[in-house]
Short mmCIF file of C-alpha atoms and ligand atoms in Angstrom, two decimals:
data_model
loop_
_atom_site.label_atom_id
_atom_site.label_comp_id
_atom_site.label_asym_id
_atom_site.label_seq_id
_atom_site.Cartn_x
_atom_site.Cartn_y
_atom_site.Cartn_z
CA MET A 45 -43.00 13.18 -5.06
CA ARG A 46 -45.35 11.46 -7.57
CA VAL A 47 -45.96 12.97 -10.95
CA PRO A 48 -48.42 11.12 -13.22
CA VAL A 49 -47.56 11.15 -16.91
CA SER A 50 -50.68 12.18 -18.76
CA GLY A 51 -52.46 9.49 -20.75
CA CYS A 52 -50.77 6.56 -19.03
CA THR A 53 -52.25 4.04 -16.68
CA PRO A 54 -49.67 3.48 -13.95
CA THR A 55 -49.23 -0.27 -13.83
CA MET A 56 -46.08 -2.32 -13.60
CA ASN A 57 -44.85 -4.51 -16.45
CA GLU A 58 -44.94 -8.26 -16.07
CA ASN A 59 -41.59 -8.34 -14.27
CA GLY A 60 -42.90 -5.76 -11.87
CA THR A 61 -39.87 -3.58 -12.61
CA GLY A 62 -40.63 -1.04 -15.27
CA GLY A 63 -43.26 0.76 -17.26
CA PRO A 64 -46.97 0.10 -17.66
CA SER A 65 -48.34 -2.88 -19.59
CA TYR A 66 -50.65 -0.54 -21.46
CA CYS A 67 -50.51 3.18 -22.10
CA SER A 68 -53.32 5.00 -23.89
CA ALA A 69 -50.82 7.63 -25.13
CA LEU A 70 -49.17 4.99 -27.38
CA PRO A 71 -50.69 3.78 -30.64
CA GLY A 72 -53.28 1.06 -30.16
CA TRP A 73 -51.66 -1.21 -32.77
CA LEU A 74 -48.60 -1.83 -30.62
CA PRO A 75 -50.18 -4.33 -28.22
CA ARG A 76 -52.40 -5.77 -30.96
CA TRP A 77 -49.40 -6.71 -33.07
CA GLY A 78 -47.95 -8.29 -29.99
CA LEU A 79 -44.70 -6.36 -30.25
CA SER A 80 -42.44 -6.82 -27.30
CA VAL A 81 -41.38 -3.35 -26.20
CA PRO A 82 -38.51 -3.15 -23.66
CA ALA A 83 -39.56 -1.67 -20.36
CA CYS A 84 -37.27 1.31 -20.89
CA TYR A 85 -39.34 2.34 -23.97
CA TRP A 86 -42.40 3.00 -21.87
CA PRO A 87 -42.78 6.34 -20.20
CA PHE A 88 -42.45 6.11 -16.45
CA SER A 89 -45.73 6.80 -14.77
CA GLU A 90 -44.36 8.46 -11.68
CA GLU A 91 -41.13 9.88 -10.48
CA THR A 92 -39.18 9.75 -7.28
CA ARG A 93 -36.64 12.05 -5.68
CA VAL A 94 -33.33 10.34 -4.99
CA ASN A 95 -30.37 12.34 -3.66
CA ASP A 96 -32.63 15.37 -4.04
CA VAL A 97 -32.95 14.96 -7.83
CA THR A 98 -36.06 13.76 -9.65
CA GLU A 99 -36.02 11.63 -12.78
CA THR A 100 -37.55 14.55 -14.68
CA GLU A 101 -34.66 16.77 -13.66
CA LEU A 102 -32.16 14.11 -14.74
CA TRP A 103 -34.04 13.61 -18.01
CA ARG A 104 -34.02 17.35 -18.70
CA SER A 105 -30.37 17.80 -17.90
CA LEU A 106 -29.34 14.91 -20.12
CA HIS A 107 -31.58 16.17 -22.91
CA SER A 108 -30.02 19.59 -22.76
CA LEU A 109 -26.50 18.06 -22.67
CA LEU A 110 -27.37 16.11 -25.82
CA ARG A 111 -28.53 19.21 -27.66
CA GLY A 112 -25.54 21.40 -26.83
CA TYR A 113 -24.46 21.10 -30.47
CA ARG A 114 -27.28 23.37 -31.59
CA SER A 115 -26.14 26.45 -29.67
CA ALA A 116 -22.53 25.92 -30.69
CA GLN A 117 -23.61 25.59 -34.32
CA VAL A 118 -25.44 28.92 -34.15
CA VAL A 119 -22.18 30.62 -33.13
CA ILE A 120 -20.24 28.68 -35.76
CA ALA A 121 -22.72 29.45 -38.55
CA CYS A 122 -22.91 33.17 -37.67
CA ASN A 123 -19.12 33.25 -37.63
CA GLU A 124 -18.74 31.34 -40.90
CA LEU A 125 -21.32 33.46 -42.70
CA GLY A 126 -19.80 36.72 -41.41
CA VAL A 127 -22.83 37.90 -39.39
CA PHE A 128 -20.78 39.56 -36.62
CA GLU A 129 -18.52 41.35 -39.06
CA ALA A 130 -21.53 42.55 -41.09
CA LEU A 131 -23.11 43.97 -37.92
CA THR A 132 -20.03 46.04 -37.05
CA ARG A 133 -21.51 48.53 -39.57
CA GLY A 134 -24.41 49.13 -37.17
CA ALA A 135 -27.86 47.66 -36.51
CA GLN A 136 -29.59 46.22 -39.56
CA PRO A 137 -32.77 44.32 -40.40
CA ALA A 138 -32.45 40.65 -41.39
CA VAL A 139 -32.99 41.34 -45.10
CA GLU A 140 -30.03 43.73 -45.16
CA VAL A 141 -27.81 41.31 -43.28
CA ALA A 142 -28.86 38.57 -45.71
CA ALA A 143 -28.08 40.80 -48.68
CA ARG A 144 -24.56 41.42 -47.31
CA LEU A 145 -23.97 37.73 -46.60
CA GLY A 146 -25.58 36.51 -49.81
CA SER A 147 -27.81 34.25 -47.73
CA ASP A 148 -31.52 33.46 -47.75
CA PRO A 149 -33.42 36.28 -45.95
CA GLU A 150 -35.93 34.15 -44.05
CA SER A 151 -33.32 31.61 -42.92
CA THR A 152 -31.04 34.47 -41.94
CA ARG A 153 -33.83 35.92 -39.80
CA ARG A 154 -34.15 32.58 -38.01
CA LEU A 155 -30.40 32.41 -37.40
CA LEU A 156 -30.32 35.99 -36.11
CA ASP A 157 -33.21 35.28 -33.75
CA ALA A 158 -31.33 32.28 -32.39
CA GLY A 159 -28.30 34.56 -31.96
CA VAL A 160 -30.49 36.96 -29.95
CA ALA A 161 -31.79 34.12 -27.78
CA LEU A 162 -28.20 33.04 -27.09
CA GLY A 163 -27.08 36.53 -26.10
CA LEU A 164 -24.81 37.00 -29.12
CA LEU A 165 -27.03 39.64 -30.74
CA ILE A 166 -29.57 42.17 -29.61
CA LYS A 167 -32.76 43.10 -31.44
CA ASP A 168 -34.46 46.47 -31.42
CA GLY A 169 -37.65 46.52 -33.51
CA ASP A 170 -36.66 44.65 -36.65
CA ARG A 171 -32.96 45.60 -36.42
CA TYR A 172 -30.19 43.34 -35.15
CA ALA A 173 -26.87 44.41 -33.63
CA ASN A 174 -23.93 42.64 -32.01
CA ALA A 175 -24.30 42.15 -28.27
CA GLN A 176 -21.16 42.79 -26.21
CA LEU A 177 -20.20 39.09 -26.27
CA ALA A 178 -20.02 38.98 -30.07
CA GLN A 179 -18.61 42.49 -30.38
CA VAL A 180 -15.67 41.66 -28.09
CA CYS A 181 -14.96 38.05 -29.09
CA LEU A 182 -16.16 37.66 -32.65
CA THR A 183 -15.51 40.86 -34.57
CA PRO A 184 -12.17 40.70 -36.41
CA ASP A 185 -10.79 44.06 -35.22
CA SER A 186 -11.11 43.18 -31.54
CA PRO A 187 -7.91 42.07 -29.74
CA TRP A 188 -10.06 39.38 -28.08
CA TYR A 189 -11.24 37.97 -31.42
CA ILE A 190 -11.57 34.17 -31.50
CA GLY A 191 -13.31 33.79 -34.85
CA HIS A 192 -10.46 31.65 -36.23
CA LEU A 193 -10.77 29.44 -33.18
CA ALA A 194 -14.53 29.17 -33.86
CA SER A 195 -13.65 28.04 -37.36
CA LEU A 196 -11.24 25.45 -35.92
CA GLU A 197 -13.97 24.25 -33.55
CA ALA A 198 -16.23 23.84 -36.60
CA ALA A 199 -13.67 21.34 -37.89
CA GLY A 200 -13.87 19.76 -34.43
CA TYR A 201 -17.51 18.94 -35.19
CA GLU A 202 -16.45 16.90 -38.18
CA ARG A 203 -13.78 15.11 -36.16
CA TRP A 204 -15.93 14.46 -33.11
CA GLY A 205 -18.79 13.17 -35.27
CA ARG A 206 -16.58 10.11 -35.75
CA LEU A 207 -16.05 9.44 -32.04
CA ALA A 208 -17.87 6.10 -31.99
CA GLU A 209 -15.93 5.02 -35.10
CA GLY A 210 -12.61 6.04 -33.53
CA VAL A 211 -13.37 4.16 -30.33
CA ARG A 212 -14.66 1.09 -32.20
CA MET A 213 -11.57 0.91 -34.40
CA GLY A 214 -9.15 2.15 -31.74
CA ARG A 215 -7.48 4.56 -34.11
CA TRP A 216 -7.56 7.94 -35.81
CA PRO A 217 -10.50 7.80 -38.26
CA GLU A 218 -9.28 7.91 -41.85
CA ALA A 219 -11.74 10.70 -42.75
CA ASN A 220 -10.25 12.86 -39.98
CA ARG A 221 -6.75 12.30 -41.32
CA GLN A 222 -7.98 13.39 -44.76
CA LEU A 223 -9.52 16.52 -43.25
CA GLU A 224 -6.01 17.67 -42.36
CA GLU A 225 -4.84 17.16 -45.92
CA ARG A 226 -7.35 19.70 -47.27
CA SER A 227 -5.84 22.90 -48.53
CA GLY A 228 -5.92 25.66 -45.97
CA TRP A 229 -5.93 23.27 -43.01
CA VAL A 230 -2.57 24.33 -41.55
CA ARG A 231 -3.43 27.99 -41.85
CA ARG A 232 -6.83 27.47 -40.22
CA PHE A 233 -5.20 25.50 -37.42
CA GLU A 234 -2.43 28.00 -36.70
CA LEU A 235 -4.73 31.03 -36.84
CA GLY A 236 -7.10 29.27 -34.44
CA MET A 237 -4.24 28.48 -32.06
CA TYR A 238 -3.01 32.05 -32.38
CA ASP A 239 -6.44 33.37 -31.33
CA MET A 240 -5.85 31.57 -28.03
CA ALA A 241 -2.20 32.53 -27.72
CA ARG A 242 -2.90 36.25 -28.17
CA VAL A 243 -4.83 36.16 -24.91
CA THR A 244 -2.87 33.55 -22.92
CA ALA A 245 0.73 34.22 -24.03
CA PRO A 246 1.33 37.47 -22.08
CA ALA A 247 0.17 35.78 -18.84
CA ILE A 248 2.37 32.79 -19.56
CA ALA A 249 5.43 34.89 -20.37
CA ALA A 250 4.79 36.81 -17.14
CA ALA A 251 4.79 33.55 -15.14
CA ILE A 252 8.36 32.65 -16.16
CA ASP A 253 11.03 34.62 -14.42
CA LEU A 254 14.08 35.06 -16.65
CA PRO A 255 17.13 37.29 -16.13
CA ALA A 256 16.24 40.61 -17.76
CA ASP A 257 19.75 42.09 -17.73
CA ARG A 258 21.44 39.89 -20.31
CA ALA A 259 20.90 38.67 -23.86
CA LEU A 260 18.80 35.49 -23.98
CA ARG A 261 18.01 33.07 -26.79
CA LEU A 262 14.67 31.26 -26.75
CA LEU A 263 13.65 28.30 -28.91
CA ASP A 264 9.91 27.69 -29.40
CA VAL A 265 9.71 24.08 -30.56
CA GLY A 266 6.56 23.44 -32.61
CA GLY A 267 5.85 27.08 -31.88
CA GLY A 268 3.08 27.24 -34.50
CA HIS A 269 2.01 30.81 -35.08
CA GLY A 270 4.85 32.35 -33.04
CA GLY A 271 2.52 34.00 -30.53
CA TYR A 272 4.34 32.66 -27.47
CA ALA A 273 7.79 33.51 -28.84
CA MET A 274 6.56 37.08 -29.49
CA ALA A 275 5.11 37.39 -25.98
CA PHE A 276 8.45 36.40 -24.41
CA ALA A 277 10.31 38.80 -26.71
CA ARG A 278 7.94 41.61 -25.69
CA ARG A 279 8.36 40.86 -22.00
CA TYR A 280 12.17 40.52 -22.16
CA PRO A 281 13.72 43.25 -24.35
CA ASN A 282 17.09 41.42 -24.48
CA LEU A 283 15.56 38.18 -25.70
CA THR A 284 15.59 36.90 -29.28
CA ALA A 285 13.55 33.89 -30.29
CA THR A 286 13.45 31.18 -32.92
CA VAL A 287 10.22 29.38 -33.80
CA PHE A 288 10.98 25.86 -35.00
CA GLU A 289 8.13 24.61 -37.18
CA LEU A 290 7.15 22.37 -40.07
CA PRO A 291 7.43 24.26 -43.38
CA ALA A 292 3.69 24.94 -43.96
CA ALA A 293 3.17 26.28 -40.43
CA ALA A 294 6.46 28.18 -40.64
CA GLU A 295 5.01 30.22 -43.50
CA VAL A 296 1.97 31.20 -41.42
CA ALA A 297 4.21 32.04 -38.45
CA ARG A 298 6.37 34.34 -40.59
CA GLU A 299 3.24 36.22 -41.70
CA ILE A 300 1.92 36.59 -38.13
CA ILE A 301 5.30 37.67 -36.74
CA ALA A 302 5.74 40.25 -39.51
CA ALA A 303 2.22 41.58 -38.84
CA GLY A 304 3.12 41.81 -35.13
CA GLY A 305 6.17 43.91 -36.02
CA MET A 306 8.51 41.41 -34.32
CA GLY A 307 10.40 40.11 -37.36
CA ASP A 308 13.71 41.60 -36.16
CA ARG A 309 13.69 39.61 -32.88
CA VAL A 310 11.62 36.51 -33.65
CA THR A 311 12.75 34.35 -36.55
CA VAL A 312 11.34 31.13 -37.93
CA GLN A 313 13.33 28.01 -38.69
CA ALA A 314 11.54 25.46 -40.88
CA GLY A 315 12.28 21.88 -39.87
CA ASP A 316 10.93 18.60 -38.60
CA PHE A 317 11.84 17.87 -34.99
CA GLN A 318 11.30 14.16 -35.59
CA ARG A 319 14.15 14.18 -38.11
CA ASP A 320 16.25 17.29 -37.61
CA ALA A 321 18.41 18.62 -34.81
CA LEU A 322 17.11 21.80 -33.17
CA GLY A 323 20.33 23.83 -33.06
CA GLU A 324 22.26 24.83 -29.95
CA GLY A 325 23.10 27.61 -27.53
CA TYR A 326 19.55 28.35 -26.33
CA ASP A 327 18.83 29.61 -22.81
CA VAL A 328 15.15 28.65 -22.84
CA ALA A 329 13.13 26.14 -24.83
CA LEU A 330 9.33 26.10 -25.00
CA LEU A 331 7.42 22.90 -25.71
CA PHE A 332 3.82 24.06 -25.78
CA GLY A 333 1.13 21.58 -26.84
CA VAL A 334 3.73 19.47 -28.60
CA LEU A 335 4.60 16.41 -26.50
CA VAL A 336 0.95 15.30 -26.33
CA SER A 337 1.04 14.43 -30.05
CA GLU A 338 4.16 12.31 -29.85
CA SER A 339 4.56 8.59 -29.19
CA PRO A 340 6.34 7.62 -25.93
CA ALA A 341 9.59 7.07 -27.87
CA GLY A 342 9.05 10.31 -29.82
CA ARG A 343 8.66 12.33 -26.61
CA LEU A 344 11.91 11.08 -25.19
CA ASP A 345 13.71 11.65 -28.46
CA LEU A 346 12.38 15.22 -28.62
CA LEU A 347 13.29 15.96 -25.00
CA GLY A 348 16.79 14.67 -25.75
CA LYS A 349 17.06 17.10 -28.69
CA VAL A 350 15.81 19.96 -26.53
CA HIS A 351 18.39 19.05 -23.88
CA ALA A 352 21.12 19.15 -26.53
CA ALA A 353 19.91 22.53 -27.81
CA LEU A 354 20.14 24.21 -24.38
CA VAL A 355 23.17 25.78 -22.74
CA PRO A 356 24.18 24.35 -19.32
CA GLY A 357 21.68 25.70 -16.80
CA GLY A 358 19.14 26.33 -19.58
CA LEU A 359 15.38 25.98 -18.95
CA VAL A 360 12.78 23.86 -20.68
CA VAL A 361 9.16 24.96 -20.22
CA ILE A 362 6.44 22.45 -21.08
CA ARG A 363 2.82 23.44 -21.43
CA GLU A 364 0.26 20.66 -21.63
CA LEU A 365 -3.07 19.69 -20.22
CA TRP A 366 -2.15 17.11 -17.57
CA SER A 367 -4.46 14.37 -16.50
CA ASP A 368 -4.97 14.38 -12.75
CA ALA A 369 -7.30 11.93 -11.07
CA ALA A 370 -7.37 14.06 -7.91
CA ASP A 371 -8.73 17.13 -9.73
CA PRO A 372 -12.14 16.47 -11.32
CA VAL A 373 -12.24 19.68 -13.38
CA ARG A 374 -8.84 19.07 -14.87
CA SER A 375 -9.79 15.43 -15.33
CA LEU A 376 -12.86 16.23 -17.42
CA GLU A 377 -10.82 18.48 -19.70
CA ALA A 378 -8.05 15.88 -19.84
CA ALA A 379 -10.50 13.05 -20.56
CA LEU A 380 -12.06 15.02 -23.41
CA PHE A 381 -8.66 16.06 -24.73
CA SER A 382 -7.50 12.45 -24.67
CA LEU A 383 -10.45 11.59 -26.96
CA HIS A 384 -9.59 14.62 -29.07
CA MET A 385 -6.12 13.17 -29.59
CA LEU A 386 -7.63 9.84 -30.62
CA LEU A 387 -9.70 11.69 -33.22
CA SER A 388 -7.02 14.02 -34.48
CA ASN A 389 -3.64 12.40 -34.17
CA GLY A 390 -3.65 8.67 -33.70
CA VAL A 391 -0.38 8.50 -31.74
CA GLY A 392 -0.39 10.86 -28.77
CA ASP A 393 -2.31 10.98 -25.53
CA VAL A 394 -2.65 13.08 -22.40
CA ALA A 395 -0.23 12.17 -19.60
CA MET A 396 -0.06 12.65 -15.85
CA LEU A 397 2.24 15.36 -14.56
CA ALA A 398 4.26 12.73 -12.66
CA GLU A 399 4.88 10.85 -15.91
CA ALA A 400 6.15 14.00 -17.59
CA ARG A 401 8.55 14.61 -14.70
CA ALA A 402 9.89 11.09 -15.20
CA TRP A 403 10.48 11.80 -18.92
CA LEU A 404 12.40 14.94 -17.95
CA ASP A 405 14.55 12.94 -15.53
CA GLU A 406 15.22 10.37 -18.21
CA ALA A 407 16.23 13.06 -20.71
CA GLY A 408 18.77 14.43 -18.21
CA PHE A 409 16.90 17.45 -16.83
CA GLU A 410 16.76 18.31 -13.14
CA GLU A 411 14.79 20.49 -10.70
CA SER A 412 11.46 19.93 -12.48
CA GLY A 413 8.48 21.72 -10.95
CA GLU A 414 4.99 22.91 -11.81
CA LEU A 415 4.24 26.62 -12.23
CA ALA A 416 0.68 27.86 -11.91
CA VAL A 417 -0.79 30.16 -14.54
CA PRO A 418 -4.16 31.91 -14.29
CA GLU A 419 -7.01 29.41 -14.64
CA TRP A 420 -8.32 31.12 -17.82
CA ALA A 421 -4.87 30.76 -19.40
CA GLY A 422 -5.31 26.99 -19.30
CA SER A 423 -2.89 24.26 -18.47
CA SER A 424 -0.09 24.66 -15.95
CA LEU A 425 3.59 24.84 -16.87
CA LEU A 426 6.20 22.23 -16.10
CA VAL A 427 9.64 23.76 -15.86
CA ALA A 428 12.99 21.93 -15.61
CA ARG A 429 16.66 22.82 -15.89
CA LYS A 430 19.61 21.34 -17.72
CA SER A 431 22.32 20.87 -15.14
CA ALA A 432 24.95 23.62 -14.93
CA GLY A 433 27.53 20.94 -15.73
CA GLY A 434 25.83 20.29 -19.11
C1 LIG B 793 -0.86 21.95 -30.89
S1 LIG B 793 0.20 22.89 -31.88
C2 LIG B 793 0.90 23.98 -30.69
C3 LIG B 793 1.33 25.28 -31.30
C4 LIG B 793 1.87 26.26 -30.27
N1 LIG B 793 3.04 25.74 -29.62
C5 LIG B 793 0.80 26.57 -29.27
O1 LIG B 793 0.88 26.09 -28.12
O2 LIG B 793 -0.14 27.30 -29.59
C6 LIG B 793 1.55 21.80 -32.21
C7 LIG B 793 2.52 22.39 -33.20
O3 LIG B 793 3.62 21.48 -33.38
C8 LIG B 793 3.98 21.52 -34.74
N2 LIG B 793 4.66 20.26 -35.08
C9 LIG B 793 4.10 19.03 -35.07
N3 LIG B 793 5.00 18.11 -35.48
C10 LIG B 793 6.13 18.79 -35.74
C11 LIG B 793 7.41 18.39 -36.19
N4 LIG B 793 7.67 17.10 -36.45
N5 LIG B 793 8.37 19.33 -36.36
C12 LIG B 793 8.10 20.64 -36.10
N6 LIG B 793 6.90 21.08 -35.65
C13 LIG B 793 5.93 20.16 -35.49
C14 LIG B 793 2.66 21.68 -35.46
O4 LIG B 793 2.85 22.18 -36.78
C15 LIG B 793 1.91 22.63 -34.56
O5 LIG B 793 2.09 23.96 -34.92
#
């Protein structure tokens, strides 16, 4: 298929490989000044269809990939300004929303219109209301609320804006490290992670079959907010849990656990697993999203501590995003997450499942195997047992 680009004379460049030697759509001074313009700067005069895709289609899909940030920023800005919460009071015109948010009315109208175009809001006359998507996922009283996660993703923008720098230098950009030193960072992080755990934790607890007829002790290492420990305690009435966390996160976990009414069965132990022992006598240990941040030596050290904390026959359950060259969907997520670790940690990286099984072997665990969880609940679980002989 040939599609002429308007205003251009379709001729080859002097190498016979690229764009036209003259294009009337470009300013006349370019050739007169004798500027040498690379062939790729000239618009192509015609397109072809290769593998059933035209250049225009490729161009459009890349362009839209490049501008994905705009839609995400509309969600982030609405969330940060409190648009969705303001609209829980019912449909309102832009000026009223702006008055509630303390924002500029005309700019607010533009943001709300973008929210309508993205399916977050609906508009009837001059009044805006939350569409189902925002009502379910972005209003604070909903059990499916992920507004804290949206706020954490907003911080992701700052981190990911330094991707080229991180790759050039081969390390965690200094500005990203400083971001985590800002006050409120730990709270923002744990609340964001808890938004995810509220939805995924019940499915994950349901995937692990534990004896229900006897008292069990569970240790959630780097358990953050405590959401997973609470889900296991809810599923197994004879189970008590300890969340082992750094002091700042431990404070947030205590708050969340108290608010969940689970303070009598889920306790929090402040500590640093890189320096401190984890305790002993546990039947189950969770390592969710923790090993990925550790150095190779740190992972082995931590698995050794977990092994020591378990009773003979005890279970360790690891939840991570594994890299898997044979599974392209998982691989995209894993490739992006590997970059995320470069931008937000500086030490850890995503590993292959087979590597993790080798770490478990080395730490003295046996019978390791992968357990599937529903696709929407994210990464699979790797489960292994401490031998009955200890
Ligand atoms: C990615 S978060 C995972 C939180 C939770 N397990 C989850 O899956 O939602 C990693 C957690 O490990 C905790 N952590 C990191 N280093 C730690 C250390 N040295 N000692 C104790 N906890 C640590 C962090 O505070 C954070 O809450």
